[in-house]
């Protein structure tokens, strides 16, 4: 039972355009959501997060949107740069302070110069 | 930099042999985690620890055991390695000073059985 789903295994975007990565979840108890970025042969690195009391969080070129009624979140990267090419994982945790994360299967983003 | 190291970084072993992977942190945080990453599955939690000698199972714990005798070290043991345990293994920590569940990852160990 995949509680966090990333239905697009891959995405290609032209440099300078907007990249939109999507994530859906099924567990209504999830109240904190995170995005991680992973380069080959490295560990995932934390990118941005959002709690369920917000519907948007922005950090530079990265914005995460949360639609609780649809159980959907998205990561927007504007403008996309070649260094953004990586695998992106969304993750969720339940009950503020819970110690475990549930990850999606990842989306490979390729930025085309 | 969360000060997390993993050893070894690469290992090739034979079916049926025991294998121990080590995760070391420099900041003495309570929470430590072991994940495996496989294509199509994202990151899956194997075991985690919330203090010395305090551990709990994750979603894919069968065939794995863990130990934490010191705050800074978290060991993952495959008692009798199988080919299905070929994977990339990541250790993570959750800083004690964080209110939310951001986790920070080590560089990973690639294990081939």
PDB file of C-alpha atoms in Angstrom:
ATOM      1  CA  UNK A   1       0.000   0.000   0.000  1.00  0.00           C
ATOM      2  CA  UNK A   2       1.810   3.062  -1.327  1.00  0.00           C
ATOM      3  CA  UNK A   3       0.698   5.915   0.908  1.00  0.00           C
ATOM      4  CA  UNK A   4       2.787   8.507  -0.923  1.00  0.00           C
ATOM      5  CA  UNK A   5       2.734   8.365  -4.705  1.00  0.00           C
ATOM      6  CA  UNK A   6       4.757  10.075  -7.385  1.00  0.00           C
ATOM      7  CA  UNK A   7       3.099   8.963 -10.582  1.00  0.00           C
ATOM      8  CA  UNK A   8       5.625  10.459 -12.984  1.00  0.00           C
ATOM      9  CA  UNK A   9       8.878   8.492 -12.944  1.00  0.00           C
ATOM     10  CA  UNK A  10      10.565  11.089 -15.134  1.00  0.00           C
ATOM     11  CA  UNK A  11      10.180  14.653 -16.382  1.00  0.00           C
ATOM     12  CA  UNK A  12      12.155  16.707 -18.889  1.00  0.00           C
ATOM     13  CA  UNK A  13      12.054  20.512 -18.883  1.00  0.00           C
ATOM     14  CA  UNK A  14      13.860  23.164 -20.883  1.00  0.00           C
ATOM     15  CA  UNK A  15      16.333  25.306 -18.990  1.00  0.00           C
ATOM     16  CA  UNK A  16      14.711  28.537 -17.793  1.00  0.00           C
ATOM     17  CA  UNK A  17      11.178  27.116 -17.824  1.00  0.00           C
ATOM     18  CA  UNK A  18       9.121  25.971 -14.844  1.00  0.00           C
ATOM     19  CA  UNK A  19       9.452  22.429 -13.502  1.00  0.00           C
ATOM     20  CA  UNK A  20       6.415  21.034 -11.689  1.00  0.00           C
ATOM     21  CA  UNK A  21       6.755  17.809  -9.732  1.00  0.00           C
ATOM     22  CA  UNK A  22       3.661  16.204  -8.279  1.00  0.00           C
ATOM     23  CA  UNK A  23       2.950  14.007  -5.290  1.00  0.00           C
ATOM     24  CA  UNK A  24      -0.267  12.443  -3.988  1.00  0.00           C
ATOM     25  CA  UNK A  25      -0.940  10.888  -0.618  1.00  0.00           C
ATOM     26  CA  UNK A  26      -3.677   8.704   0.795  1.00  0.00           C
ATOM     27  CA  UNK A  27      -3.190   8.920   4.564  1.00  0.00           C
ATOM     28  CA  UNK A  28      -5.312  11.762   5.936  1.00  0.00           C
ATOM     29  CA  UNK A  29      -3.210  11.738   9.109  1.00  0.00           C
ATOM     30  CA  UNK A  30      -0.198  13.142   7.253  1.00  0.00           C
ATOM     31  CA  UNK A  31       0.360  16.709   8.364  1.00  0.00           C
ATOM     32  CA  UNK A  32       3.919  17.521   7.374  1.00  0.00           C
ATOM     33  CA  UNK A  33       5.423  17.166   3.910  1.00  0.00           C
ATOM     34  CA  UNK A  34       8.970  17.396   2.618  1.00  0.00           C
ATOM     35  CA  UNK A  35      10.839  17.350  -0.675  1.00  0.00           C
ATOM     36  CA  UNK A  36      14.278  15.837  -1.063  1.00  0.00           C
ATOM     37  CA  UNK A  37      16.681  16.062  -3.970  1.00  0.00           C
ATOM     38  CA  UNK A  38      19.117  13.281  -4.812  1.00  0.00           C
ATOM     39  CA  UNK A  39      22.115  13.272  -7.113  1.00  0.00           C
ATOM     40  CA  UNK A  40      23.685   9.970  -8.242  1.00  0.00           C
ATOM     41  CA  UNK A  41      26.045   8.380  -5.705  1.00  0.00           C
ATOM     42  CA  UNK A  42      25.011  10.844  -3.001  1.00  0.00           C
ATOM     43  CA  UNK A  43      22.510  10.810  -0.157  1.00  0.00           C
ATOM     44  CA  UNK A  44      19.202  12.670  -0.449  1.00  0.00           C
ATOM     45  CA  UNK A  45      19.343  16.305   0.621  1.00  0.00           C
ATOM     46  CA  UNK A  46      16.483  18.170   2.226  1.00  0.00           C
ATOM     47  CA  UNK A  47      15.029  20.827  -0.067  1.00  0.00           C
ATOM     48  CA  UNK A  48      11.838  22.354   1.311  1.00  0.00           C
ATOM     49  CA  UNK A  49       8.914  21.452   3.557  1.00  0.00           C
ATOM     50  CA  UNK A  50       5.356  22.496   4.384  1.00  0.00           C
ATOM     51  CA  UNK A  51       3.038  21.856   7.279  1.00  0.00           C
ATOM     52  CA  UNK A  52      -0.665  21.203   6.811  1.00  0.00           C
ATOM     53  CA  UNK A  53      -1.593  24.551   8.323  1.00  0.00           C
ATOM     54  CA  UNK A  54      -0.206  26.249   5.203  1.00  0.00           C
ATOM     55  CA  UNK A  55      -0.996  25.887   1.523  1.00  0.00           C
ATOM     56  CA  UNK A  56       2.232  27.370   0.176  1.00  0.00           C
ATOM     57  CA  UNK A  57       5.856  27.663   1.192  1.00  0.00           C
ATOM     58  CA  UNK A  58       8.515  29.417  -0.845  1.00  0.00           C
ATOM     59  CA  UNK A  59      12.301  29.321  -0.694  1.00  0.00           C
ATOM     60  CA  UNK A  60      14.081  31.085  -3.521  1.00  0.00           C
ATOM     61  CA  UNK A  61      13.382  29.279  -6.784  1.00  0.00           C
ATOM     62  CA  UNK A  62      11.482  26.504  -4.993  1.00  0.00           C
ATOM     63  CA  UNK A  63       7.815  26.656  -3.987  1.00  0.00           C
ATOM     64  CA  UNK A  64       5.752  23.846  -2.535  1.00  0.00           C
ATOM     65  CA  UNK A  65       1.968  23.918  -2.783  1.00  0.00           C
ATOM     66  CA  UNK A  66      -0.341  21.792  -0.657  1.00  0.00           C
ATOM     67  CA  UNK A  67      -3.960  20.995  -1.516  1.00  0.00           C
ATOM     68  CA  UNK A  68      -5.286  19.117   1.503  1.00  0.00           C
ATOM     69  CA  UNK A  69      -8.726  18.425   0.078  1.00  0.00           C
ATOM     70  CA  UNK A  70      -7.161  16.731  -2.938  1.00  0.00           C
ATOM     71  CA  UNK A  71      -4.366  15.169  -0.867  1.00  0.00           C
ATOM     72  CA  UNK A  72      -1.914  16.570  -3.378  1.00  0.00           C
ATOM     73  CA  UNK A  73       1.299  18.537  -3.202  1.00  0.00           C
ATOM     74  CA  UNK A  74       3.536  19.924  -5.881  1.00  0.00           C
ATOM     75  CA  UNK A  75       7.018  21.360  -6.111  1.00  0.00           C
ATOM     76  CA  UNK A  76       7.614  24.234  -8.518  1.00  0.00           C
ATOM     77  CA  UNK A  77      11.101  25.173  -9.614  1.00  0.00           C
ATOM     78  CA  UNK A  78      11.401  28.508 -11.418  1.00  0.00           C
ATOM     79  CA  UNK A  79      13.525  29.060 -13.401  1.00  0.00           C
ATOM     80  CA  UNK A  80      14.867  25.554 -13.939  1.00  0.00           C
ATOM     81  CA  UNK A  81      18.640  25.230 -14.127  1.00  0.00           C
ATOM     82  CA  UNK A  82      20.885  22.360 -15.305  1.00  0.00           C
ATOM     83  CA  UNK A  83      21.972  21.746 -11.710  1.00  0.00           C
ATOM     84  CA  UNK A  84      18.365  20.907 -10.852  1.00  0.00           C
ATOM     85  CA  UNK A  85      18.672  17.648 -12.788  1.00  0.00           C
ATOM     86  CA  UNK A  86      18.266  15.014 -10.071  1.00  0.00           C
ATOM     87  CA  UNK A  87      15.772  12.593  -8.576  1.00  0.00           C
ATOM     88  CA  UNK A  88      13.187  14.277  -6.354  1.00  0.00           C
ATOM     89  CA  UNK A  89      11.418  12.455  -3.547  1.00  0.00           C
ATOM     90  CA  UNK A  90       8.407  13.693  -1.646  1.00  0.00           C
ATOM     91  CA  UNK A  91       7.909  12.489   1.910  1.00  0.00           C
ATOM     92  CA  UNK A  92       5.252  12.801   4.577  1.00  0.00           C
ATOM     93  CA  UNK A  93       4.893  12.342   8.305  1.00  0.00           C
ATOM     94  CA  UNK A  94       1.842  12.016  10.524  1.00  0.00           C
ATOM     95  CA  UNK A  95       1.012  13.630  13.813  1.00  0.00           C
ATOM     96  CA  UNK A  96       3.356  16.540  14.268  1.00  0.00           C
ATOM     97  CA  UNK A  97       6.583  15.294  15.796  1.00  0.00           C
ATOM     98  CA  UNK A  98       6.153  11.704  14.681  1.00  0.00           C
ATOM     99  CA  UNK A  99       9.579  10.313  14.104  1.00  0.00           C
ATOM    100  CA  UNK A 100       9.001   8.473  10.818  1.00  0.00           C
ATOM    101  CA  UNK A 101       8.820   9.604   7.202  1.00  0.00           C
ATOM    102  CA  UNK A 102       7.040   7.843   4.342  1.00  0.00           C
ATOM    103  CA  UNK A 103       8.642   8.446   0.961  1.00  0.00           C
ATOM    104  CA  UNK A 104       7.326   8.399  -2.576  1.00  0.00           C
ATOM    105  CA  UNK A 105       9.056   6.490  -5.361  1.00  0.00           C
ATOM    106  CA  UNK A 106      10.764   9.541  -6.836  1.00  0.00           C
ATOM    107  CA  UNK A 107      10.693  11.562 -10.069  1.00  0.00           C
ATOM    108  CA  UNK A 108      13.806  11.952 -12.210  1.00  0.00           C
ATOM    109  CA  UNK A 109      13.994  15.539 -13.444  1.00  0.00           C
ATOM    110  CA  UNK A 110      16.167  16.315 -16.453  1.00  0.00           C
ATOM    111  CA  UNK A 111      16.798  19.934 -17.388  1.00  0.00           C
ATOM    112  CA  UNK A 112      17.571  20.328 -21.068  1.00  0.00           C
ATOM    113  CA  UNK A 113      20.066  23.141 -21.832  1.00  0.00           C
TER     114      UNK A 113
ATOM    115  CA  UNK B   1      26.615  19.114   6.815  1.00  0.00           C
ATOM    116  CA  UNK B   2      24.977  16.814   9.388  1.00  0.00           C
ATOM    117  CA  UNK B   3      28.250  15.014  10.122  1.00  0.00           C
ATOM    118  CA  UNK B   4      27.076  11.568   9.013  1.00  0.00           C
ATOM    119  CA  UNK B   5      29.457   8.973   7.666  1.00  0.00           C
ATOM    120  CA  UNK B   6      28.731   5.465   6.464  1.00  0.00           C
ATOM    121  CA  UNK B   7      31.120   2.565   6.121  1.00  0.00           C
ATOM    122  CA  UNK B   8      31.872   0.783   3.962  1.00  0.00           C
ATOM    123  CA  UNK B   9      30.764   2.844   0.968  1.00  0.00           C
ATOM    124  CA  UNK B  10      30.746  -0.196  -1.311  1.00  0.00           C
ATOM    125  CA  UNK B  11      30.611  -3.899  -0.525  1.00  0.00           C
ATOM    126  CA  UNK B  12      30.271  -7.073  -2.539  1.00  0.00           C
ATOM    127  CA  UNK B  13      29.426 -10.190  -0.593  1.00  0.00           C
ATOM    128  CA  UNK B  14      28.174 -13.712  -1.167  1.00  0.00           C
ATOM    129  CA  UNK B  15      24.768 -15.142  -0.390  1.00  0.00           C
ATOM    130  CA  UNK B  16      24.559 -16.476   3.146  1.00  0.00           C
ATOM    131  CA  UNK B  17      27.338 -14.378   4.643  1.00  0.00           C
ATOM    132  CA  UNK B  18      26.741 -11.876   7.457  1.00  0.00           C
ATOM    133  CA  UNK B  19      27.229  -8.196   6.681  1.00  0.00           C
ATOM    134  CA  UNK B  20      27.369  -5.196   9.009  1.00  0.00           C
ATOM    135  CA  UNK B  21      27.013  -1.618   7.855  1.00  0.00           C
ATOM    136  CA  UNK B  22      27.989   1.250  10.118  1.00  0.00           C
ATOM    137  CA  UNK B  23      26.538   4.719  10.467  1.00  0.00           C
ATOM    138  CA  UNK B  24      28.397   7.304  12.510  1.00  0.00           C
ATOM    139  CA  UNK B  25      27.245  10.781  13.489  1.00  0.00           C
ATOM    140  CA  UNK B  26      29.291  13.517  15.134  1.00  0.00           C
ATOM    141  CA  UNK B  27      26.498  15.447  16.879  1.00  0.00           C
ATOM    142  CA  UNK B  28      24.892  12.843  19.194  1.00  0.00           C
ATOM    143  CA  UNK B  29      21.293  13.225  18.019  1.00  0.00           C
ATOM    144  CA  UNK B  30      18.755  10.777  19.441  1.00  0.00           C
ATOM    145  CA  UNK B  31      17.054   9.643  16.248  1.00  0.00           C
ATOM    146  CA  UNK B  32      18.875   7.577  13.653  1.00  0.00           C
ATOM    147  CA  UNK B  33      17.421   5.641  10.728  1.00  0.00           C
ATOM    148  CA  UNK B  34      18.342   3.005   8.178  1.00  0.00           C
ATOM    149  CA  UNK B  35      16.692   3.067   4.740  1.00  0.00           C
ATOM    150  CA  UNK B  36      17.143   1.115   1.547  1.00  0.00           C
ATOM    151  CA  UNK B  37      16.648   2.613  -1.892  1.00  0.00           C
ATOM    152  CA  UNK B  38      15.510   0.450  -4.785  1.00  0.00           C
ATOM    153  CA  UNK B  39      14.213   1.370  -8.244  1.00  0.00           C
ATOM    154  CA  UNK B  40      10.448   1.740  -8.225  1.00  0.00           C
ATOM    155  CA  UNK B  41      10.285   1.726  -4.435  1.00  0.00           C
ATOM    156  CA  UNK B  42      11.880   4.983  -3.378  1.00  0.00           C
ATOM    157  CA  UNK B  43      13.270   5.014   0.146  1.00  0.00           C
ATOM    158  CA  UNK B  44      11.932   2.444   2.576  1.00  0.00           C
ATOM    159  CA  UNK B  45      12.551   2.447   6.297  1.00  0.00           C
ATOM    160  CA  UNK B  46      14.279  -0.662   7.664  1.00  0.00           C
ATOM    161  CA  UNK B  47      14.823   0.175  11.350  1.00  0.00           C
ATOM    162  CA  UNK B  48      15.226   3.275  13.430  1.00  0.00           C
ATOM    163  CA  UNK B  49      16.541   4.202  16.850  1.00  0.00           C
ATOM    164  CA  UNK B  50      15.457   6.817  19.364  1.00  0.00           C
ATOM    165  CA  UNK B  51      18.316   6.370  21.802  1.00  0.00           C
ATOM    166  CA  UNK B  52      21.002   4.009  23.021  1.00  0.00           C
ATOM    167  CA  UNK B  53      19.583   0.461  22.996  1.00  0.00           C
ATOM    168  CA  UNK B  54      16.165   1.836  21.868  1.00  0.00           C
ATOM    169  CA  UNK B  55      15.234   0.626  18.404  1.00  0.00           C
ATOM    170  CA  UNK B  56      12.097  -0.157  16.437  1.00  0.00           C
ATOM    171  CA  UNK B  57      11.169  -1.797  13.159  1.00  0.00           C
ATOM    172  CA  UNK B  58      10.310  -0.048   9.924  1.00  0.00           C
ATOM    173  CA  UNK B  59       8.315  -1.331   6.961  1.00  0.00           C
ATOM    174  CA  UNK B  60      10.983  -3.687   5.531  1.00  0.00           C
ATOM    175  CA  UNK B  61      12.749  -5.045   8.627  1.00  0.00           C
ATOM    176  CA  UNK B  62      12.694  -8.780   7.803  1.00  0.00           C
ATOM    177  CA  UNK B  63      16.234 -10.140   7.444  1.00  0.00           C
ATOM    178  CA  UNK B  64      17.813  -7.137   9.180  1.00  0.00           C
ATOM    179  CA  UNK B  65      18.818  -6.372  12.741  1.00  0.00           C
ATOM    180  CA  UNK B  66      20.244  -3.230  14.305  1.00  0.00           C
ATOM    181  CA  UNK B  67      22.206  -2.228  17.353  1.00  0.00           C
ATOM    182  CA  UNK B  68      22.989   1.048  19.035  1.00  0.00           C
ATOM    183  CA  UNK B  69      25.371   0.766  21.952  1.00  0.00           C
ATOM    184  CA  UNK B  70      26.657   4.331  21.632  1.00  0.00           C
ATOM    185  CA  UNK B  71      24.755   7.472  20.692  1.00  0.00           C
ATOM    186  CA  UNK B  72      27.003   8.157  17.734  1.00  0.00           C
ATOM    187  CA  UNK B  73      26.897   4.728  16.089  1.00  0.00           C
ATOM    188  CA  UNK B  74      24.004   2.800  14.543  1.00  0.00           C
ATOM    189  CA  UNK B  75      24.805  -0.593  13.045  1.00  0.00           C
ATOM    190  CA  UNK B  76      22.733  -2.484  10.489  1.00  0.00           C
ATOM    191  CA  UNK B  77      23.349  -6.238  10.217  1.00  0.00           C
ATOM    192  CA  UNK B  78      22.234  -8.639   7.537  1.00  0.00           C
ATOM    193  CA  UNK B  79      22.489 -11.941   9.381  1.00  0.00           C
ATOM    194  CA  UNK B  80      22.577 -14.026   6.195  1.00  0.00           C
ATOM    195  CA  UNK B  81      22.670 -11.906   3.071  1.00  0.00           C
ATOM    196  CA  UNK B  82      20.333 -12.711   0.181  1.00  0.00           C
ATOM    197  CA  UNK B  83      20.277 -11.393  -3.377  1.00  0.00           C
ATOM    198  CA  UNK B  84      17.086  -9.468  -2.581  1.00  0.00           C
ATOM    199  CA  UNK B  85      19.136  -7.365  -0.172  1.00  0.00           C
ATOM    200  CA  UNK B  86      21.243  -5.965  -2.987  1.00  0.00           C
ATOM    201  CA  UNK B  87      20.476  -2.280  -2.642  1.00  0.00           C
ATOM    202  CA  UNK B  88      21.771   1.129  -1.677  1.00  0.00           C
ATOM    203  CA  UNK B  89      21.521   1.703   2.056  1.00  0.00           C
ATOM    204  CA  UNK B  90      21.206   5.145   3.588  1.00  0.00           C
ATOM    205  CA  UNK B  91      21.535   6.214   7.170  1.00  0.00           C
ATOM    206  CA  UNK B  92      19.751   9.346   8.362  1.00  0.00           C
ATOM    207  CA  UNK B  93      19.525  11.429  11.509  1.00  0.00           C
ATOM    208  CA  UNK B  94      16.833  13.764  12.796  1.00  0.00           C
ATOM    209  CA  UNK B  95      18.398  16.662  14.686  1.00  0.00           C
ATOM    210  CA  UNK B  96      17.172  17.025  18.251  1.00  0.00           C
ATOM    211  CA  UNK B  97      16.843  20.775  17.872  1.00  0.00           C
ATOM    212  CA  UNK B  98      14.325  20.506  15.016  1.00  0.00           C
ATOM    213  CA  UNK B  99      10.639  20.815  15.807  1.00  0.00           C
ATOM    214  CA  UNK B 100       9.651  19.152  12.581  1.00  0.00           C
ATOM    215  CA  UNK B 101      10.660  15.843  11.063  1.00  0.00           C
ATOM    216  CA  UNK B 102      13.451  16.880   8.715  1.00  0.00           C
ATOM    217  CA  UNK B 103      15.927  14.055   8.370  1.00  0.00           C
ATOM    218  CA  UNK B 104      19.442  14.356   7.010  1.00  0.00           C
ATOM    219  CA  UNK B 105      21.116  11.575   5.135  1.00  0.00           C
ATOM    220  CA  UNK B 106      24.541  10.038   4.886  1.00  0.00           C
ATOM    221  CA  UNK B 107      26.277   9.324   1.558  1.00  0.00           C
ATOM    222  CA  UNK B 108      25.029   5.736   1.282  1.00  0.00           C
ATOM    223  CA  UNK B 109      26.478   2.226   1.038  1.00  0.00           C
ATOM    224  CA  UNK B 110      26.073   0.243  -2.160  1.00  0.00           C
ATOM    225  CA  UNK B 111      25.739  -3.441  -1.274  1.00  0.00           C
ATOM    226  CA  UNK B 112      25.836  -6.205  -3.858  1.00  0.00           C
ATOM    227  CA  UNK B 113      24.946  -9.737  -2.804  1.00  0.00           C
TER     228      UNK B 113
END
